[in-house]
Coordinates of C-alpha atoms and ligand atoms in Angstrom, one line a residue:
X202 CA 39.1 2.9 13.1
X203 CA 40.6 5.4 15.4
X204 CA 41.2 9.0 14.5
X205 CA 42.7 11.8 16.8
X206 CA 40.1 13.7 18.9
X207 CA 39.8 17.1 17.5
X208 CA 37.7 20.0 19.0
X209 CA 35.3 21.3 16.6
X210 CA 33.8 24.9 16.7
X211 CA 30.2 25.9 16.0
X212 CA 29.0 28.1 13.1
X213 CA 27.5 31.3 14.6
X214 CA 26.3 33.6 11.8
X215 CA 29.2 32.5 9.5
X216 CA 32.0 32.5 12.2
X217 CA 33.6 29.5 13.8
X218 CA 33.2 30.0 17.6
X219 CA 34.8 27.9 20.4
X220 CA 33.4 27.9 24.0
X221 CA 35.2 26.9 27.2
X222 CA 32.3 24.6 28.0
X223 CA 32.2 21.7 25.6
X224 CA 30.2 18.5 24.9
X225 CA 31.9 15.3 24.0
X226 CA 30.8 13.3 20.9
X227 CA 30.9 9.7 21.3
X228 CA 31.2 6.8 18.9
X229 CA 28.3 4.6 20.0
X230 CA 30.1 1.5 19.0
X231 CA 32.7 1.6 21.8
X232 CA 31.7 4.9 23.7
X233 CA 35.1 6.5 22.7
X234 CA 35.2 10.2 22.5
X235 CA 35.7 11.2 18.9
X236 CA 35.4 15.0 19.2
X237 CA 34.1 17.8 21.3
X238 CA 31.8 20.7 20.3
X239 CA 30.9 23.9 22.0
X240 CA 28.1 23.8 24.6
X241 CA 26.2 26.9 23.5
X242 CA 24.1 28.9 25.9
X243 CA 20.7 30.5 25.6
X244 CA 22.7 33.7 25.1
X245 CA 24.6 32.3 22.1
X246 CA 21.3 31.2 20.6
X247 CA 19.8 34.7 21.0
X248 CA 22.9 36.2 19.4
X249 CA 22.4 33.8 16.4
X250 CA 18.8 35.0 16.1
X251 CA 20.0 38.7 16.3
X252 CA 22.5 38.1 13.7
X253 CA 19.9 36.1 11.4
X254 CA 17.8 39.2 11.4
X255 CA 20.4 40.8 9.1
X256 CA 21.0 37.5 7.5
X257 CA 17.3 37.3 6.4
X258 CA 17.8 40.7 4.7
X259 CA 20.8 39.4 2.9
X260 CA 19.1 36.1 2.0
X261 CA 16.0 37.7 0.6
X262 CA 17.9 40.1 -1.5
X263 CA 20.1 37.6 -3.1
X264 CA 19.1 37.0 -6.7
X265 CA 17.8 33.3 -7.5
X266 CA 20.8 32.7 -9.8
X267 CA 23.2 33.3 -6.9
X268 CA 21.2 31.0 -4.5
X269 CA 21.4 28.3 -7.0
X270 CA 25.1 28.8 -7.6
X271 CA 25.7 28.7 -3.9
X272 CA 23.7 25.6 -3.4
X273 CA 25.3 23.8 -6.3
X274 CA 28.6 24.7 -5.2
X275 CA 28.0 23.4 -1.7
X276 CA 26.7 20.0 -3.3
X277 CA 29.9 19.9 -5.4
X278 CA 32.1 20.5 -2.2
X279 CA 30.5 17.6 -0.6
X280 CA 30.8 15.4 -3.7
X281 CA 34.4 15.9 -3.9
X282 CA 34.8 15.0 -0.3
X283 CA 32.1 12.1 -0.1
X284 CA 34.2 9.8 1.9
X285 CA 35.1 12.2 4.7
X286 CA 31.4 13.0 5.0
X287 CA 30.5 9.3 5.1
X288 CA 33.0 8.7 7.7
X289 CA 31.8 11.4 10.1
X290 CA 28.2 10.2 9.7
X291 CA 29.2 6.7 10.6
X292 CA 31.4 7.5 13.4
X293 CA 29.2 10.0 15.3
X294 CA 26.0 8.0 14.6
X295 CA 24.9 4.5 14.3
X296 CA 25.0 4.1 10.6
X297 CA 27.1 1.4 8.9
X298 CA 29.8 3.0 6.6
X299 CA 27.7 1.7 3.4
X300 CA 24.6 3.3 4.9
X301 CA 26.4 6.5 5.6
X302 CA 27.8 6.8 1.8
X303 CA 24.1 6.5 0.7
X304 CA 23.2 9.4 3.0
X305 CA 25.9 11.5 1.6
X306 CA 24.7 10.9 -2.0
X307 CA 21.1 11.7 -0.9
X308 CA 22.3 15.0 0.8
X309 CA 24.2 16.1 -2.5
X310 CA 20.9 15.3 -4.2
X311 CA 18.8 17.3 -1.9
X312 CA 21.1 20.4 -2.3
X313 CA 20.9 20.1 -6.0
X314 CA 17.2 19.8 -6.1
X315 CA 17.0 22.9 -3.9
X316 CA 19.1 24.6 -6.5
X317 CA 16.7 23.6 -9.1
X318 CA 13.5 24.4 -7.1
X319 CA 14.8 28.0 -6.5
X320 CA 14.0 28.8 -10.0
X321 CA 10.3 27.5 -9.7
X322 CA 9.1 29.6 -6.8
X323 CA 6.2 30.9 -8.8
X324 CA 3.0 32.9 -8.1
X325 CA 0.0 33.4 -10.4
X326 CA -2.1 36.1 -11.7
X327 CA -5.5 36.4 -9.8
X328 CA -8.7 37.1 -11.8
X329 CA -10.1 39.8 -9.6
X330 CA -13.0 40.4 -11.9
X331 CA -14.6 37.3 -10.6
X332 CA -16.1 39.6 -7.9
X333 CA -18.8 42.3 -8.9
X334 CA -17.3 45.6 -8.4
X335 CA -13.7 44.4 -9.1
X336 CA -13.8 44.6 -12.9
X337 CA -11.2 47.2 -12.9
X338 CA -8.5 45.4 -10.9
X339 CA -5.6 43.3 -12.0
X340 CA -2.9 41.5 -10.0
X341 CA -1.0 38.5 -8.9
X342 CA 0.6 36.9 -5.9
X343 CA 4.1 35.8 -5.7
X344 CA 5.7 34.0 -2.7
X345 CA 8.1 35.8 -0.3
X346 CA 10.5 34.2 2.2
X347 CA 9.2 34.1 5.9
X348 CA 12.5 35.4 7.3
X349 CA 14.2 33.3 9.9
X350 CA 13.7 29.5 10.1
X351 CA 14.6 27.7 13.3
X352 CA 15.6 24.0 12.4
X353 CA 15.9 21.2 15.0
X354 CA 17.2 17.9 13.8
X355 CA 17.4 14.3 15.0
X356 CA 20.4 12.1 15.2
X357 CA 19.4 9.3 12.9
X358 CA 20.2 11.0 9.5
X359 CA 22.5 13.7 10.7
X360 CA 23.6 15.3 7.3
X361 CA 20.6 14.8 5.0
X362 CA 17.9 15.8 7.3
X363 CA 19.7 18.9 8.0
X364 CA 20.3 19.5 4.4
X365 CA 16.3 19.0 4.0
X366 CA 15.8 22.2 6.0
X367 CA 19.0 24.2 4.9
X368 CA 18.6 23.6 1.1
X369 CA 14.8 24.7 0.7
X370 CA 15.4 27.7 3.3
X371 CA 18.2 29.1 1.2
X372 CA 16.5 28.4 -2.1
X373 CA 13.6 30.4 -1.0
X374 CA 15.7 33.4 0.5
X375 CA 15.4 32.7 4.3
X376 CA 18.0 32.7 6.9
X377 CA 18.3 29.5 9.1
X378 CA 19.6 28.5 12.4
X379 CA 20.1 24.8 12.9
X380 CA 20.2 23.2 16.3
X381 CA 21.4 19.5 15.5
X382 CA 21.0 16.7 17.8
X383 CA 23.4 16.7 20.6
X384 CA 24.7 13.1 19.8
X385 CA 25.7 13.8 16.2
X386 CA 26.5 17.6 15.7
X387 CA 29.6 16.9 13.5
X388 CA 27.8 16.2 10.2
X389 CA 25.7 19.4 10.4
X390 CA 29.0 21.4 11.0
X391 CA 30.4 19.8 8.0
X392 CA 27.3 20.9 6.1
X393 CA 28.0 24.6 7.4
X394 CA 31.5 24.2 6.1
X395 CA 30.4 23.3 2.6
X396 CA 28.2 26.4 2.4
X397 CA 31.0 28.6 3.9
X398 CA 33.3 27.3 1.1
X399 CA 30.5 27.7 -1.4
X400 CA 30.4 31.5 -0.8
X401 CA 27.2 31.8 1.4
X402 CA 27.3 35.3 2.9
X403 CA 27.8 35.6 6.7
X404 CA 24.8 35.6 9.0
X405 CA 22.4 33.7 6.7
X406 CA 23.3 30.3 8.3
X407 CA 24.2 29.2 11.9
X408 CA 24.6 25.6 13.3
X409 CA 24.5 26.0 17.1
X410 CA 25.7 23.0 19.1
X411 CA 24.0 22.5 22.7
X412 CA 21.4 20.7 24.5
X413 CA 17.9 21.1 23.2
X414 CA 16.5 21.3 26.7
X415 CA 18.7 24.3 27.6
X416 CA 19.0 26.3 24.4
X417 CA 15.9 25.2 22.4
X418 CA 13.5 27.6 24.1
X419 CA 15.4 30.5 23.0
X420 CA 15.0 29.5 19.4
X421 CA 11.5 28.0 19.6
X422 CA 9.8 31.0 21.5
X423 CA 11.7 33.9 19.7
X424 CA 9.3 36.3 18.1
X425 CA 11.6 37.0 15.3
X426 CA 11.9 33.3 14.3
X427 CA 8.9 33.0 12.0
X428 CA 9.0 29.1 11.6
X429 CA 10.1 26.2 13.5
X430 CA 11.0 23.1 11.3
X431 CA 11.4 20.1 13.6
X432 CA 12.3 16.6 13.0
X433 CA 12.3 14.3 15.9
X434 CA 10.3 12.3 18.4
X435 CA 6.6 12.8 19.2
X436 CA 7.1 13.9 22.9
X437 CA 9.6 16.6 22.0
X438 CA 7.5 17.7 19.0
X439 CA 4.4 18.2 21.2
X440 CA 6.5 20.3 23.7
X441 CA 7.9 22.5 21.0
X442 CA 4.5 23.1 19.2
X443 CA 3.0 24.1 22.5
X444 CA 5.8 26.7 23.1
X445 CA 6.2 28.0 19.5
X446 CA 3.2 30.3 19.7
X447 CA 2.0 32.2 16.7
X448 CA 4.6 31.1 14.1
X449 CA 4.7 28.3 11.3
X450 CA 5.5 24.9 12.4
X451 CA 6.5 22.0 10.5
X452 CA 6.6 18.7 12.6
X453 CA 8.2 15.5 11.0
X454 CA 7.8 13.0 13.7
X455 CA 8.0 9.3 14.4
X456 CA 6.1 6.4 13.4
X457 CA 5.6 2.5 13.9
X458 CA 5.1 1.8 10.1
X459 CA 3.0 -1.2 9.0
X460 CA 3.5 -3.3 5.9
X461 CA 0.8 -5.8 4.6
X462 CA 1.9 -8.9 2.9
X463 CA -1.2 -10.7 1.0
X464 CA -1.1 -14.2 -0.1
X465 CA -0.7 -13.4 -3.8
X466 CA 2.5 -11.4 -3.2
X467 CA 6.1 -12.3 -4.2
X468 CA 7.1 -13.5 -0.7
X469 CA 10.7 -13.6 -1.4
X470 CA 10.9 -10.0 -2.6
X471 CA 8.6 -8.9 0.4
X472 CA 10.9 -10.7 2.9
X473 CA 14.0 -9.2 1.4
X474 CA 12.5 -5.7 1.4
X475 CA 11.2 -5.9 4.9
X476 CA 14.4 -7.0 6.4
X477 CA 16.1 -4.0 4.8
X478 CA 13.2 -1.7 5.9
X479 CA 13.1 -2.9 9.5
X480 CA 16.9 -3.1 10.2
X481 CA 18.8 -0.3 8.2
X482 CA 20.2 2.2 10.7
X483 CA 19.9 -0.5 13.3
X484 CA 16.0 0.2 13.0
X485 CA 16.5 3.9 13.9
X486 CA 14.5 5.1 10.9
X487 CA 11.2 7.2 11.1
X488 CA 9.9 5.1 8.1
X489 CA 11.4 1.8 9.2
X490 CA 9.1 -1.3 9.2
X491 CA 7.6 -2.1 12.6
X492 CA 4.6 -4.1 12.1
X493 CA 4.0 -6.7 9.4
X494 CA 0.4 -8.0 8.7
X495 CA 0.6 -11.2 6.6
X496 CA -2.3 -13.1 5.2
X497 CA -2.8 -16.3 7.3
X498 CA -2.3 -18.8 4.6
X499 CA 1.3 -17.5 3.8
X500 CA 2.3 -16.7 7.4
X501 CA 4.4 -19.7 8.0
X502 CA 6.3 -19.5 4.4
X503 CA 6.7 -15.8 4.8
X504 CA 8.0 -15.8 8.3
X505 CA 10.6 -18.6 7.5
X506 CA 11.7 -16.6 4.6
X507 CA 12.2 -13.5 6.7
X508 CA 13.9 -15.5 9.5
X509 CA 16.4 -16.9 6.8
X510 CA 17.0 -13.2 5.7
X511 CA 17.4 -12.0 9.3
X512 CA 19.9 -14.7 10.1
X513 CA 22.1 -13.5 7.3
X514 CA 22.2 -10.0 8.6
X515 CA 25.8 -9.3 9.9
X516 CA 25.8 -7.2 13.1
X517 CA 29.0 -5.6 14.2
X518 CA 31.8 -3.1 13.5
X519 CA 29.9 -0.3 11.5
X520 CA 33.1 0.8 9.7
X521 CA 33.5 -2.7 8.2
X522 CA 32.4 -3.0 4.6
X523 CA 30.5 -6.3 5.3
X524 CA 28.5 -5.1 8.2
X525 CA 24.7 -4.8 7.7
X526 CA 23.7 -3.6 11.1
X527 CA 25.6 -1.3 13.4
X528 CA 25.0 -0.2 17.1
X529 CA 22.1 1.7 18.4
X530 CA 22.9 5.5 19.1
X531 CA 23.8 4.5 22.7
X532 CA 23.6 1.8 25.3
X533 CA 20.7 3.5 27.0
X534 CA 18.5 3.3 23.8
X535 CA 19.5 -0.4 23.4
X536 CA 18.5 -1.2 27.0
X537 CA 15.0 0.6 26.5
X538 CA 14.6 -1.7 23.2
X539 CA 15.6 -4.7 25.3
X540 CA 13.2 -3.9 27.9
X541 CA 10.2 -3.4 25.5
X542 CA 11.2 -6.8 23.9
X543 CA 11.5 -8.4 27.4
X544 CA 8.0 -7.1 28.3
X545 CA 6.4 -8.5 25.2
X546 CA 8.0 -11.9 25.8
X547 CA 6.9 -12.0 29.4
X548 CA 3.4 -11.3 28.2
X549 CA 3.4 -14.3 25.7
X550 CA 5.0 -13.0 22.6
X551 CA 7.1 -15.5 20.6
X552 CA 10.9 -14.6 19.9
X553 CA 11.6 -15.9 16.3
X554 CA 15.1 -14.2 16.1
X555 CA 17.4 -11.9 18.0
X556 CA 16.4 -10.5 21.4
X557 CA 20.2 -10.2 22.5
X558 CA 22.0 -7.1 23.5
X559 CA 25.7 -6.4 23.8
X560 CA 26.4 -2.8 25.0
X561 CA 24.8 -0.6 22.4
X562 CA 24.2 -3.3 19.9
X563 CA 20.9 -5.0 19.8
X564 CA 20.6 -8.0 17.5
X565 CA 17.9 -7.9 14.6
X566 CA 14.8 -9.3 16.4
X567 CA 11.5 -10.8 15.2
X568 CA 8.5 -11.1 17.4
X569 CA 5.2 -12.8 16.8
X570 CA 2.0 -13.1 18.8
X571 CA 2.6 -9.7 20.6
X572 CA -0.4 -8.9 22.8
X573 CA -2.0 -5.5 22.2
X574 CA -1.4 -4.3 25.7
X575 CA 2.4 -4.3 25.2
X576 CA 4.4 -1.0 24.8
X577 CA 5.9 -2.3 21.8
X578 CA 2.5 -3.0 20.0
X579 CA 1.4 0.6 20.0
X580 CA 4.6 2.9 20.4
X581 CA 7.5 3.6 18.1
X582 CA 10.3 1.1 18.7
X583 CA 13.0 3.0 16.9
X584 CA 15.2 0.0 17.2
X585 CA 16.0 -3.2 15.2
X586 CA 12.8 -5.1 16.0
X587 CA 9.9 -6.2 13.7
X588 CA 6.4 -7.6 14.8
X589 CA 4.7 -10.3 12.6
X590 CA 0.9 -10.7 12.8
X591 CA -1.2 -13.2 10.9
X592 CA -4.5 -11.5 9.5
X593 CA -7.5 -13.1 8.0
X594 CA -8.1 -10.5 5.2
X595 CA -7.1 -7.0 3.9
X596 CA -9.7 -5.2 6.0
X597 CA -8.4 -6.6 9.1
X598 CA -4.8 -5.5 8.1
X599 CA -6.1 -2.0 7.4
X600 CA -7.9 -1.5 10.5
X601 CA -5.1 -2.7 12.6
X602 CA -2.5 -0.7 10.7
X603 CA -4.6 2.3 11.4
X604 CA -5.3 1.7 15.1
X605 CA -2.2 3.6 16.4
X606 CA -1.4 7.4 17.0
X607 CA 1.0 7.4 14.1
X608 CA 0.6 7.5 10.2
X609 CA 3.9 8.3 8.3
X610 CA 4.3 5.8 5.6
X611 CA 3.0 2.2 4.8
X612 CA 3.6 -0.7 2.4
X613 CA 1.6 -3.4 0.8
X614 CA 2.8 -6.5 -1.1
X615 CA 0.2 -7.7 -3.6
X616 CA -0.3 -8.3 -7.4
X617 CA -4.0 -7.5 -7.0
X618 CA -4.6 -3.9 -8.3
X619 CA -8.1 -3.6 -6.6
X620 CA -6.6 -4.5 -3.3
X621 CA -3.7 -2.2 -3.6
X622 CA -6.1 0.7 -4.4
X623 CA -8.3 -0.3 -1.3
X624 CA -5.2 0.0 0.9
X625 CA -4.2 3.3 -0.9
X626 CA -7.7 4.7 -0.1
X627 CA -8.0 3.4 3.4
X628 CA -4.7 3.4 5.1
X629 CA -4.4 6.8 7.0
X630 CA -0.8 7.7 6.2
X631 CA 1.3 10.4 4.3
X632 CA 2.7 7.8 1.8
X633 CA 1.9 4.3 0.6
X634 CA 4.6 2.1 -1.2
X635 CA 3.0 -0.6 -3.3
X636 CA 5.3 -3.8 -3.6
X637 CA 7.7 -2.2 -1.4
X638 CA 8.2 -1.7 2.3
X639 CA 7.3 1.6 4.1
X640 CA 11.0 2.4 4.1
X641 CA 11.2 4.2 0.6
X642 CA 11.7 7.9 0.0
X643 CA 13.3 10.1 -2.5
X644 CA 14.2 13.7 -1.7
X645 CA 12.0 15.3 -4.2
X646 CA 8.7 13.8 -3.0
X647 CA 6.3 15.2 -0.5
X648 CA 7.3 13.6 2.9
X649 CA 5.5 13.8 6.1
X650 CA 2.7 12.1 8.1
X651 CA -0.5 12.4 9.9
X652 CA -1.8 12.0 13.5
X653 CA 1.3 11.7 15.8
X654 CA 3.6 11.6 12.8
X655 CA 3.4 15.2 12.2
X656 CA 2.3 18.4 10.4
X657 CA 3.4 19.7 7.0
X658 CA 5.5 18.3 4.5
X659 CA 9.2 18.1 3.6
X660 CA 10.7 17.1 0.3
X661 CA 12.5 20.2 -1.2
X662 CA 9.5 21.7 -3.3
X663 CA 6.9 21.0 -0.4
X664 CA 9.4 22.5 2.3
X665 CA 9.8 25.7 0.2
X666 CA 6.0 26.1 0.2
X667 CA 6.0 25.9 4.1
X668 CA 8.9 28.2 4.2
X669 CA 7.4 31.0 2.1
X670 CA 4.1 32.9 2.3
X671 CA 2.0 34.3 -0.7
X672 CA 1.9 38.1 -1.2
X673 CA -0.8 39.6 -3.1
X674 CA -0.5 42.5 -5.4
X675 CA -3.5 44.3 -6.7
X676 CA -3.6 47.3 -9.1
X677 CA -6.9 49.4 -9.1
X678 CA -7.1 50.9 -12.5
X679 CA -8.7 54.1 -13.4
X680 CA -12.2 53.5 -14.5
X681 CA -12.5 56.7 -16.4
X682 CA -9.7 56.0 -18.8
X683 CA -10.6 54.6 -22.1
X684 CA -8.5 53.6 -25.1
X685 CA -10.2 56.4 -27.3
X686 CA -9.2 59.1 -24.6
X687 CA -5.6 58.8 -25.7
Ligands
NAP175 P1 14.4 13.8 19.7 O1 14.9 13.3 21.1 O2 13.0 14.3 19.7 O3 15.5 15.0 19.4 C1 15.4 15.7 18.0 C2 15.9 17.0 18.4 O4 15.1 17.8 19.2 C3 17.4 17.0 18.9 O5 18.0 18.1 18.3 C4 17.1 17.5 20.3 O6 18.1 17.9 20.8 C5 15.9 18.4 20.2 N1 15.1 18.6 21.3 C6 14.7 17.8 22.2 N2 13.9 18.3 23.1 C7 13.9 19.6 22.8 C8 13.2 20.9 23.4 N3 12.4 20.7 24.4 N4 13.3 22.0 22.7 C9 14.1 22.1 21.6 N5 14.8 20.9 21.0 C10 14.7 19.9 21.6 O7 14.6 12.7 18.6 P2 15.9 11.9 18.1 O8 16.1 10.8 19.3 O9 17.0 12.8 18.0 O10 15.4 11.2 16.9 C11 14.4 10.1 16.9 C12 13.2 10.5 16.4 O11 13.1 11.3 15.3 C13 12.3 9.4 16.2 O12 11.0 9.4 16.8 C14 12.1 9.4 14.6 O13 11.0 8.6 14.2 C15 12.1 10.9 14.4 N6 12.3 11.1 13.0 C16 11.5 11.6 12.2 C17 11.6 11.9 10.9 C18 10.6 12.3 9.9 O14 11.1 12.8 9.0 N7 9.4 12.1 10.2 C19 12.9 11.5 10.4 C20 13.9 11.2 11.4 C21 13.7 10.9 12.6 P3 19.1 17.2 22.0 O15 19.8 16.2 21.1 O16 19.9 18.2 22.4 O17 18.3 16.6 23.1

């Protein structure tokens, strides 16, 4: 499907701004140019921060009912144009049109949850008389917005992961500046359009398009930006965390998620769920399944069910309704995945399916017997490849699952409650799915990881906690006053 190339403007403090220098946005499928966006400079970012200072004042003085109304109107605006949003996601990124439609639905949900959570930003009374000498004090704390949030987002969920920062920031009365991924800026700009149409006051939201390496520092190191909410890869995350200095940081990073299949599991259900979890969004999914640990007795039965499923996956034109797996985000990424698979095969891994590249497309690939010293065994693949390992018992699966520098989500398939609880207790991750793959998330649950998978939690209510601070109020009463002194 081809549409005319149209230049987009960026959203600077509520105004649509063009620039002479632009960045081309490509459709990864055929590398055609689908649009251009302004190439912002560091000065543009500094201007956005300057404007956001006034925006933070406006946002924090906006009553909760008004924040809720704006969030609900933005959600409705998107709902009324779902297909346009889905086509944008699918064209600029690597999701199929069916995957893109799901993301739009989730974005609407994220914004509606944000509206709901705005009314639940509570404080508590504090029993000050717990300390001797404080008998005559009463008070409470409430949560106040931190001011300006800097949001940096990745390419793989270009709409909903932006909504996961914008929704909670606005619900809690903050101003927010978004730096979307250079590969996929159009969905974030469409989100800004929804907020403009919903009546969000100017200066509260900016979406600044440009290369992270050129404009990122002006946002990350700015004294007046009180929080950096980053979603992306571990290496960029580490750099940003080092530079951010004394401000809040939330890091939603990558993983190489494990799933354990025990011999009592429903193997058909496990195979279906693992195939979907490993290959959706062409494997470019932070909670995508990368490593599967299968009890020895069922390894053969499980892997043949899995291969049957993989062979049914239809790779190709992402705009076709029947396509299951689209291209990767660009050819360079597909070549990286190809080289990691080739390294594993050259070191003795078995190739059970896939292993073929065509431009930015990489076929759904299944490897077994991958030696531990292969890149693919420890690092995040972020591509359509899954590794199968036979294990002797659950203890071994848990130990191997934990033996990496990531810990976002994990899955276990078993009917044995005691084994499920042992896995829940001992797997070092931010979320465990029992009888499902690691690739399960709803937008209202706490989401985030441990170790190299990040710091802090998203999921609207939890992001709001990160984007607000408690302020304590304490009244010192006059001790000499007694009821009978009236
Ligand atoms: P990435 O290369 O780390 O980029 C993410 C964002 O950071 C982009 O907007 C990028 O801008 C920006 N950036 C890169 N270097 C920067 C710097 N030095 N200063 C400021 N900004 C900088 O990640 P990606 O390839 O887009 O996304 C894939 C990664 O995201 C995977 O590791 C995946 O697991 C992770 N992810 C995590 C979650 C989660 O919730 N835990 C969700 C989705 C994805 P440019 O595009 O301009 O370079």
